[in-house]
């Protein structure tokens, strides 16, 4: 050790020995206080805050019956009704959020598809999704042919395939029929919007209006696009799925069945599509060592940083999650993350609101053309998870 440094250490050591323990404890507490304050300020500065929603982003277009593109129409927003009910109950002195109603669903299933420059892959995914939705749920106000036969076969059991029951809505109302697709073009610079509308036009007049296309002026990130879409769904259930079609869409039936089993008395529930059962399969094993290492490291970080129920989910990042309509007001209005880590925030918010969550194995396959940079995006997700957890822990993010 250099003589000058040794002299400094000696002086500090003597000073510490001659200082009262109480004074040392005071210094330690002061240092801890300053560290907490600096940490809070740091998190406050770096924690993401979603940008304001532009007026044009609250509109959508679809294909009219004559085949033309509609003018921009306003998207419905269920939170407006929810907030009105909440305000009325607060004025009456009732602080029980679970009793706050949300406007009735218009269709049974809403599909939200976040899409950023997906003109080449969107059509393939949409064909699979619409074929399944049409077969299982029909058109709103009517009955799908497949469901007619299902009902005839199941009169004696009172249960329906894919989670349908004859009294699925509150008050004994029958489940609504029908479906909708809400495609959120996340600041796309290619022909994603045109591709979506052209696909809708190809369906013919019966289903063209069921596909709505909303455009975000600037890219928000996958989380921002999903959250935006979930604000405007009309379904009793709402699922989001990646535009690449990596998830087997027919497994939506599994998610509906399982969410029905865990929903609480208020109809709140979340079903998480999971690829955890594929770990060890050929598709996962043949990945690069780096990719598998980063995957396991991220799972360890999740286990350390997230609350118990969220940490117990084996696959938080699969882009195939189903929400009951009643669960949305306790999750969507409080979302902050718009990056790849948004799934974790959704699950944390569900856990904080005591919403039941079930993990469901689904089919999945690798799709070429991914925009994920394995190394940098993995590091970004780790950083995002740390900031997200810190922001909620320090009260920077709040459920207010």
Short mmCIF file of C-alpha atoms in Angstrom, two decimals:
data_model
loop_
_atom_site.label_atom_id
_atom_site.label_comp_id
_atom_site.label_asym_id
_atom_site.label_seq_id
_atom_site.Cartn_x
_atom_site.Cartn_y
_atom_site.Cartn_z
CA UNK A 1 0.00 0.00 0.00
CA UNK A 2 1.42 3.45 -0.88
CA UNK A 3 2.58 5.42 2.17
CA UNK A 4 0.12 8.27 1.52
CA UNK A 5 -2.85 5.88 1.37
CA UNK A 6 -1.66 4.03 4.44
CA UNK A 7 -1.50 7.32 6.35
CA UNK A 8 -5.08 8.18 5.33
CA UNK A 9 -6.32 4.74 6.47
CA UNK A 10 -4.50 5.18 9.78
CA UNK A 11 -6.09 8.59 10.40
CA UNK A 12 -9.57 7.25 9.63
CA UNK A 13 -9.05 4.23 11.86
CA UNK A 14 -7.96 6.40 14.81
CA UNK A 15 -10.89 8.75 14.26
CA UNK A 16 -13.37 5.87 14.25
CA UNK A 17 -11.92 4.41 17.46
CA UNK A 18 -12.14 7.76 19.24
CA UNK A 19 -15.68 8.49 18.07
CA UNK A 20 -18.68 7.57 20.19
CA UNK A 21 -20.67 4.54 18.93
CA UNK A 22 -23.81 6.67 19.00
CA UNK A 23 -22.25 9.21 16.66
CA UNK A 24 -21.11 6.42 14.33
CA UNK A 25 -24.64 5.01 14.32
CA UNK A 26 -25.95 8.46 13.47
CA UNK A 27 -23.54 8.74 10.56
CA UNK A 28 -24.61 5.31 9.35
CA UNK A 29 -28.29 6.26 9.50
CA UNK A 30 -27.57 9.53 7.70
CA UNK A 31 -25.69 7.66 4.97
CA UNK A 32 -28.57 5.19 4.63
CA UNK A 33 -31.09 8.03 4.42
CA UNK A 34 -29.09 9.80 1.72
CA UNK A 35 -28.74 6.54 -0.22
CA UNK A 36 -32.52 5.94 -0.11
CA UNK A 37 -33.22 9.48 -1.27
CA UNK A 38 -30.74 9.28 -4.12
CA UNK A 39 -32.09 5.86 -5.12
CA UNK A 40 -35.68 7.18 -5.11
CA UNK A 41 -34.73 10.16 -7.27
CA UNK A 42 -32.84 7.89 -9.65
CA UNK A 43 -35.80 5.51 -10.06
CA UNK A 44 -38.18 8.45 -10.42
CA UNK A 45 -36.10 9.80 -13.30
CA UNK A 46 -35.56 6.55 -15.19
CA UNK A 47 -38.95 4.87 -14.58
CA UNK A 48 -40.90 4.98 -17.87
CA UNK A 49 -44.02 7.11 -18.14
CA UNK A 50 -46.31 6.32 -21.09
CA UNK A 51 -46.85 9.23 -23.42
CA UNK A 52 -50.27 10.80 -23.77
CA UNK A 53 -52.68 9.09 -26.14
CA UNK A 54 -53.35 11.15 -29.25
CA UNK A 55 -56.92 11.73 -30.36
CA UNK A 56 -56.36 10.01 -33.70
CA UNK A 57 -55.18 6.91 -31.84
CA UNK A 58 -58.61 6.45 -30.25
CA UNK A 59 -60.19 5.78 -33.64
CA UNK A 60 -60.30 2.78 -35.94
CA UNK A 61 -61.09 1.87 -39.52
CA UNK A 62 -62.75 -1.19 -40.97
CA UNK A 63 -64.17 -2.43 -44.26
CA UNK A 64 -67.71 -1.36 -45.04
CA UNK A 65 -70.25 -3.76 -46.57
CA UNK A 66 -69.60 -2.26 -50.01
CA UNK A 67 -65.89 -3.08 -49.72
CA UNK A 68 -64.66 0.46 -49.11
CA UNK A 69 -62.53 1.57 -46.16
CA UNK A 70 -64.59 3.34 -43.51
CA UNK A 71 -63.87 6.77 -42.15
CA UNK A 72 -62.15 6.96 -38.75
CA UNK A 73 -64.65 5.96 -36.07
CA UNK A 74 -64.25 6.35 -32.29
CA UNK A 75 -63.17 3.27 -30.37
CA UNK A 76 -65.39 2.30 -27.41
CA UNK A 77 -63.74 2.55 -24.00
CA UNK A 78 -65.14 0.43 -21.17
CA UNK A 79 -63.24 2.45 -18.53
CA UNK A 80 -65.51 5.46 -19.02
CA UNK A 81 -68.50 3.49 -17.73
CA UNK A 82 -66.38 1.89 -15.01
CA UNK A 83 -65.20 5.30 -13.78
CA UNK A 84 -68.77 6.61 -13.73
CA UNK A 85 -69.89 3.67 -11.60
CA UNK A 86 -66.86 4.10 -9.33
CA UNK A 87 -67.54 7.81 -8.82
CA UNK A 88 -71.20 7.13 -8.02
CA UNK A 89 -70.28 4.49 -5.43
CA UNK A 90 -67.65 6.75 -3.84
CA UNK A 91 -70.26 9.48 -3.47
CA UNK A 92 -72.42 6.96 -1.62
CA UNK A 93 -69.51 6.08 0.67
CA UNK A 94 -68.94 2.61 -0.78
CA UNK A 95 -65.20 1.94 -1.20
CA UNK A 96 -65.53 -1.68 -2.36
CA UNK A 97 -64.02 -1.81 -5.83
CA UNK A 98 -65.21 -5.37 -6.49
CA UNK A 99 -68.81 -4.15 -6.57
CA UNK A 100 -68.13 -1.68 -9.37
CA UNK A 101 -69.74 -2.82 -12.59
CA UNK A 102 -68.32 -2.72 -16.09
CA UNK A 103 -70.56 -2.36 -19.11
CA UNK A 104 -71.81 -5.62 -20.61
CA UNK A 105 -69.78 -7.30 -23.32
CA UNK A 106 -71.04 -7.07 -26.90
CA UNK A 107 -69.22 -10.17 -28.14
CA UNK A 108 -67.81 -13.26 -26.49
CA UNK A 109 -64.18 -12.97 -27.62
CA UNK A 110 -61.92 -10.04 -28.47
CA UNK A 111 -58.53 -10.64 -30.06
CA UNK A 112 -55.89 -7.89 -29.78
CA UNK A 113 -52.97 -8.15 -32.21
CA UNK A 114 -50.01 -5.75 -31.74
CA UNK A 115 -48.31 -5.27 -35.09
CA UNK A 116 -45.15 -3.36 -35.97
CA UNK A 117 -44.12 -3.67 -39.62
CA UNK A 118 -45.86 -7.04 -39.97
CA UNK A 119 -47.10 -6.88 -43.57
CA UNK A 120 -45.35 -10.16 -44.40
CA UNK A 121 -46.53 -12.26 -41.43
CA UNK A 122 -49.87 -10.77 -40.39
CA UNK A 123 -52.02 -12.41 -43.04
CA UNK A 124 -50.91 -15.95 -42.15
CA UNK A 125 -51.68 -15.47 -38.46
CA UNK A 126 -55.02 -13.79 -39.18
CA UNK A 127 -56.26 -16.60 -41.40
CA UNK A 128 -55.71 -19.15 -38.64
CA UNK A 129 -57.24 -16.91 -35.98
CA UNK A 130 -60.36 -15.86 -37.90
CA UNK A 131 -61.07 -19.42 -39.02
CA UNK A 132 -61.05 -20.54 -35.39
CA UNK A 133 -63.01 -17.55 -34.06
CA UNK A 134 -65.69 -17.90 -36.71
CA UNK A 135 -66.06 -21.63 -36.08
CA UNK A 136 -66.24 -21.37 -32.31
CA UNK A 137 -68.04 -18.08 -31.64
CA UNK A 138 -69.99 -17.16 -34.76
CA UNK A 139 -71.24 -13.64 -35.40
CA UNK A 140 -72.56 -11.42 -32.60
CA UNK A 141 -76.27 -11.87 -32.16
CA UNK A 142 -76.25 -15.23 -33.96
CA UNK A 143 -75.01 -18.75 -33.31
CA UNK A 144 -72.03 -20.40 -34.94
CA UNK A 145 -72.83 -23.63 -36.76
CA UNK A 146 -70.26 -25.46 -34.67
CA UNK A 147 -71.80 -24.16 -31.45
CA UNK A 148 -75.27 -25.30 -32.51
CA UNK A 149 -74.04 -28.89 -32.54
CA UNK A 150 -72.11 -28.37 -29.31
CA UNK A 151 -75.25 -27.19 -27.52
CA UNK A 152 -77.29 -30.13 -28.80
CA UNK A 153 -74.62 -32.61 -27.63
CA UNK A 154 -74.26 -31.02 -24.18
CA UNK A 155 -77.80 -30.32 -23.01
CA UNK A 156 -77.45 -32.98 -20.36
CA UNK A 157 -74.22 -31.63 -18.90
CA UNK A 158 -74.91 -27.89 -18.90
CA UNK A 159 -71.33 -27.31 -20.05
CA UNK A 160 -69.89 -26.28 -23.38
CA UNK A 161 -66.62 -26.86 -25.13
CA UNK A 162 -63.98 -24.15 -24.88
CA UNK A 163 -65.34 -22.91 -21.60
CA UNK A 164 -68.83 -21.86 -22.67
CA UNK A 165 -71.63 -22.10 -20.13
CA UNK A 166 -75.25 -21.12 -20.52
CA UNK A 167 -75.07 -18.61 -17.68
CA UNK A 168 -71.64 -17.06 -18.06
CA UNK A 169 -72.64 -13.43 -17.47
CA UNK A 170 -73.58 -11.85 -14.18
CA UNK A 171 -77.25 -12.01 -13.32
CA UNK A 172 -77.73 -15.30 -15.15
CA UNK A 173 -77.42 -13.76 -18.61
CA UNK A 174 -76.33 -16.05 -21.39
CA UNK A 175 -72.87 -15.53 -22.81
CA UNK A 176 -72.82 -13.20 -25.81
CA UNK A 177 -71.88 -14.73 -29.13
CA UNK A 178 -69.51 -13.42 -31.74
CA UNK A 179 -65.96 -12.13 -31.89
CA UNK A 180 -63.87 -9.17 -32.96
CA UNK A 181 -60.25 -8.55 -33.89
CA UNK A 182 -58.53 -5.31 -32.97
CA UNK A 183 -55.23 -4.87 -34.82
CA UNK A 184 -52.99 -2.18 -33.35
CA UNK A 185 -50.47 -0.92 -35.87
CA UNK A 186 -47.69 0.27 -33.60
CA UNK A 187 -46.28 3.11 -35.68
CA UNK A 188 -45.70 0.77 -38.65
CA UNK A 189 -43.83 2.22 -41.62
CA UNK A 190 -44.73 -0.55 -44.05
CA UNK A 191 -48.13 -1.70 -45.34
CA UNK A 192 -49.33 -3.37 -42.13
CA UNK A 193 -52.55 -1.35 -42.07
CA UNK A 194 -53.27 -2.00 -45.74
CA UNK A 195 -52.56 -5.70 -45.28
CA UNK A 196 -54.98 -5.91 -42.35
CA UNK A 197 -57.75 -4.09 -44.21
CA UNK A 198 -57.22 -6.12 -47.36
CA UNK A 199 -57.50 -9.30 -45.34
CA UNK A 200 -60.75 -8.05 -43.82
CA UNK A 201 -62.07 -7.27 -47.30
CA UNK A 202 -61.30 -10.83 -48.41
CA UNK A 203 -63.63 -12.26 -45.77
CA UNK A 204 -66.80 -11.00 -47.46
CA UNK A 205 -69.56 -8.85 -46.01
CA UNK A 206 -70.42 -11.14 -43.06
CA UNK A 207 -67.15 -10.62 -41.18
CA UNK A 208 -65.52 -7.48 -42.61
CA UNK A 209 -66.76 -5.19 -39.83
CA UNK A 210 -65.47 -7.53 -37.15
CA UNK A 211 -61.86 -6.59 -37.89
CA UNK A 212 -60.93 -3.13 -36.64
CA UNK A 213 -57.59 -1.48 -37.34
CA UNK A 214 -56.22 1.27 -35.08
CA UNK A 215 -52.98 3.11 -35.82
CA UNK A 216 -50.55 4.54 -33.29
CA UNK A 217 -48.77 7.60 -34.68
CA UNK A 218 -45.45 6.66 -33.06
CA UNK A 219 -44.13 3.30 -31.99
CA UNK A 220 -44.89 2.63 -28.33
CA UNK A 221 -43.54 -0.91 -28.05
CA UNK A 222 -45.38 -4.20 -27.87
CA UNK A 223 -46.60 -3.54 -24.33
CA UNK A 224 -47.97 -0.14 -25.27
CA UNK A 225 -49.80 -1.57 -28.29
CA UNK A 226 -51.33 -4.43 -26.28
CA UNK A 227 -52.43 -2.09 -23.48
CA UNK A 228 -53.95 0.30 -26.01
CA UNK A 229 -55.93 -2.50 -27.60
CA UNK A 230 -57.14 -3.86 -24.27
CA UNK A 231 -58.60 -0.46 -23.44
CA UNK A 232 -61.03 -0.76 -26.31
CA UNK A 233 -62.17 -4.39 -26.40
CA UNK A 234 -65.86 -5.29 -26.42
CA UNK A 235 -65.56 -8.96 -25.52
CA UNK A 236 -66.46 -10.88 -22.40
CA UNK A 237 -62.95 -12.26 -22.79
CA UNK A 238 -59.96 -10.57 -24.38
CA UNK A 239 -56.87 -12.35 -25.60
CA UNK A 240 -53.74 -10.87 -27.13
CA UNK A 241 -51.62 -12.82 -29.56
CA UNK A 242 -48.43 -12.03 -31.45
CA UNK A 243 -48.74 -11.24 -35.15
CA UNK A 244 -46.14 -13.86 -36.06
CA UNK A 245 -48.52 -16.73 -35.36
CA UNK A 246 -46.02 -18.62 -33.19
CA UNK A 247 -48.74 -19.72 -30.75
CA UNK A 248 -51.22 -22.36 -31.89
CA UNK A 249 -54.41 -20.32 -31.96
CA UNK A 250 -56.79 -23.22 -31.48
CA UNK A 251 -55.36 -23.53 -27.97
CA UNK A 252 -57.45 -20.48 -27.10
CA UNK A 253 -60.12 -23.03 -26.19
CA UNK A 254 -57.83 -24.40 -23.47
CA UNK A 255 -57.35 -20.92 -22.02
CA UNK A 256 -61.11 -20.30 -21.92
CA UNK A 257 -61.80 -23.62 -20.19
CA UNK A 258 -59.11 -23.05 -17.57
CA UNK A 259 -59.98 -19.42 -16.84
CA UNK A 260 -63.57 -20.48 -16.21
CA UNK A 261 -62.33 -22.85 -13.52
CA UNK A 262 -60.44 -20.20 -11.54
CA UNK A 263 -62.57 -17.05 -11.94
CA UNK A 264 -63.59 -15.48 -8.64
CA UNK A 265 -67.14 -14.54 -7.69
CA UNK A 266 -66.76 -11.27 -9.60
CA UNK A 267 -65.81 -13.07 -12.80
CA UNK A 268 -62.17 -11.95 -12.66
CA UNK A 269 -59.46 -14.20 -14.00
CA UNK A 270 -56.34 -14.42 -16.17
CA UNK A 271 -55.12 -17.40 -18.21
CA UNK A 272 -51.46 -17.41 -19.27
CA UNK A 273 -50.40 -19.42 -22.30
CA UNK A 274 -47.21 -21.25 -21.39
CA UNK A 275 -44.32 -22.83 -23.29
CA UNK A 276 -42.67 -24.10 -20.11
CA UNK A 277 -43.54 -27.70 -20.96
CA UNK A 278 -41.42 -27.36 -24.12
CA UNK A 279 -38.18 -26.84 -22.18
CA UNK A 280 -36.09 -29.84 -23.13
CA UNK A 281 -37.86 -30.26 -26.47
CA UNK A 282 -35.93 -30.23 -29.73
CA UNK A 283 -37.01 -26.68 -30.61
CA UNK A 284 -35.60 -25.33 -27.35
CA UNK A 285 -32.54 -27.56 -27.12
CA UNK A 286 -31.32 -26.59 -30.60
CA UNK A 287 -31.26 -22.92 -29.61
CA UNK A 288 -27.88 -21.35 -29.02
CA UNK A 289 -26.19 -21.77 -25.64
CA UNK A 290 -26.34 -17.99 -25.13
CA UNK A 291 -30.09 -17.85 -25.70
CA UNK A 292 -30.81 -20.68 -23.25
CA UNK A 293 -28.42 -19.16 -20.69
CA UNK A 294 -30.18 -15.80 -20.91
CA UNK A 295 -33.58 -17.51 -20.62
CA UNK A 296 -32.64 -19.30 -17.39
CA UNK A 297 -30.96 -16.17 -16.01
CA UNK A 298 -34.12 -14.14 -16.64
CA UNK A 299 -36.26 -16.75 -14.88
CA UNK A 300 -33.94 -16.55 -11.86
CA UNK A 301 -34.24 -12.76 -11.85
CA UNK A 302 -38.02 -13.04 -12.00
CA UNK A 303 -38.01 -15.39 -9.04
CA UNK A 304 -35.90 -12.93 -7.03
CA UNK A 305 -37.63 -9.67 -7.93
CA UNK A 306 -41.32 -10.45 -8.37
CA UNK A 307 -43.97 -11.24 -5.72
CA UNK A 308 -44.77 -14.90 -5.00
CA UNK A 309 -47.67 -15.64 -7.36
CA UNK A 310 -45.97 -13.90 -10.30
CA UNK A 311 -42.66 -15.62 -9.53
CA UNK A 312 -44.48 -18.98 -9.64
CA UNK A 313 -45.44 -18.47 -13.32
CA UNK A 314 -42.97 -20.54 -15.33
CA UNK A 315 -43.43 -18.62 -18.60
CA UNK A 316 -44.33 -14.96 -18.16
CA UNK A 317 -43.28 -13.89 -21.66
CA UNK A 318 -45.45 -16.01 -23.93
CA UNK A 319 -47.48 -13.70 -26.18
CA UNK A 320 -50.80 -15.49 -25.65
CA UNK A 321 -52.75 -14.35 -22.58
CA UNK A 322 -56.49 -14.28 -21.88
CA UNK A 323 -58.29 -11.84 -19.55
CA UNK A 324 -61.86 -11.85 -18.38
CA UNK A 325 -63.62 -8.55 -18.96
CA UNK A 326 -64.14 -8.08 -15.23
CA UNK A 327 -60.37 -8.27 -14.61
CA UNK A 328 -59.41 -5.51 -17.06
CA UNK A 329 -60.22 -2.47 -14.84
CA UNK A 330 -57.81 -3.74 -12.18
CA UNK A 331 -54.90 -4.15 -14.60
CA UNK A 332 -55.02 -2.04 -17.77
CA UNK A 333 -55.46 1.49 -16.27
CA UNK A 334 -52.35 1.02 -14.12
CA UNK A 335 -49.94 -0.21 -16.79
CA UNK A 336 -46.68 1.69 -17.23
CA UNK A 337 -44.34 -0.63 -19.06
CA UNK A 338 -44.56 -0.53 -22.85
CA UNK A 339 -41.52 -2.67 -23.60
CA UNK A 340 -41.00 -6.45 -23.61
CA UNK A 341 -41.39 -6.60 -19.81
CA UNK A 342 -45.05 -5.49 -19.85
CA UNK A 343 -46.29 -9.09 -19.34
CA UNK A 344 -44.70 -9.16 -15.89
CA UNK A 345 -46.39 -5.91 -14.87
CA UNK A 346 -49.77 -7.31 -15.96
CA UNK A 347 -49.25 -10.37 -13.77
CA UNK A 348 -48.01 -8.29 -10.83
CA UNK A 349 -51.08 -6.07 -11.05
CA UNK A 350 -53.32 -9.13 -11.20
CA UNK A 351 -51.63 -10.51 -8.10
CA UNK A 352 -51.94 -7.18 -6.27
CA UNK A 353 -55.69 -7.17 -7.00
CA UNK A 354 -56.05 -10.83 -5.90
CA UNK A 355 -57.14 -11.89 -9.38
CA UNK A 356 -56.77 -15.65 -9.95
CA UNK A 357 -54.15 -16.55 -12.57
CA UNK A 358 -53.78 -19.96 -14.23
CA UNK A 359 -50.90 -21.13 -16.44
CA UNK A 360 -51.96 -23.25 -19.43
CA UNK A 361 -49.63 -25.28 -21.70
CA UNK A 362 -50.05 -24.38 -25.39
CA UNK A 363 -48.57 -25.37 -28.72
CA UNK A 364 -45.84 -23.11 -30.06
CA UNK A 365 -43.20 -23.04 -32.76
CA UNK A 366 -40.30 -20.81 -33.79
CA UNK A 367 -41.13 -18.29 -36.53
CA UNK A 368 -38.58 -16.58 -38.73
CA UNK A 369 -38.42 -12.78 -38.81
CA UNK A 370 -38.38 -12.07 -35.08
CA UNK A 371 -37.47 -8.49 -34.16
CA UNK A 372 -35.99 -9.64 -30.84
CA UNK A 373 -32.26 -9.10 -30.41
CA UNK A 374 -31.47 -11.93 -28.01
CA UNK A 375 -28.57 -10.31 -26.15
CA UNK A 376 -29.54 -6.65 -26.03
CA UNK A 377 -33.26 -7.21 -25.52
CA UNK A 378 -32.55 -9.73 -22.76
CA UNK A 379 -30.38 -7.17 -20.98
CA UNK A 380 -33.07 -4.57 -21.58
CA UNK A 381 -35.70 -6.86 -20.07
CA UNK A 382 -33.55 -7.43 -16.99
CA UNK A 383 -33.06 -3.69 -16.57
CA UNK A 384 -36.75 -3.05 -17.21
CA UNK A 385 -37.75 -5.63 -14.60
CA UNK A 386 -35.48 -4.04 -11.98
CA UNK A 387 -36.85 -0.54 -12.67
CA UNK A 388 -40.43 -1.81 -12.76
CA UNK A 389 -40.15 -3.57 -9.41
CA UNK A 390 -38.34 -0.62 -7.82
CA UNK A 391 -40.92 1.89 -9.09
CA UNK A 392 -43.80 -0.08 -7.58
CA UNK A 393 -41.89 -0.81 -4.35
CA UNK A 394 -41.00 2.85 -3.76
CA UNK A 395 -44.50 4.14 -4.53
CA UNK A 396 -43.52 5.95 -7.72
CA UNK A 397 -46.09 3.76 -9.46
CA UNK A 398 -49.39 3.55 -7.60
CA UNK A 399 -52.84 2.09 -8.11
CA UNK A 400 -54.50 5.52 -7.99
#
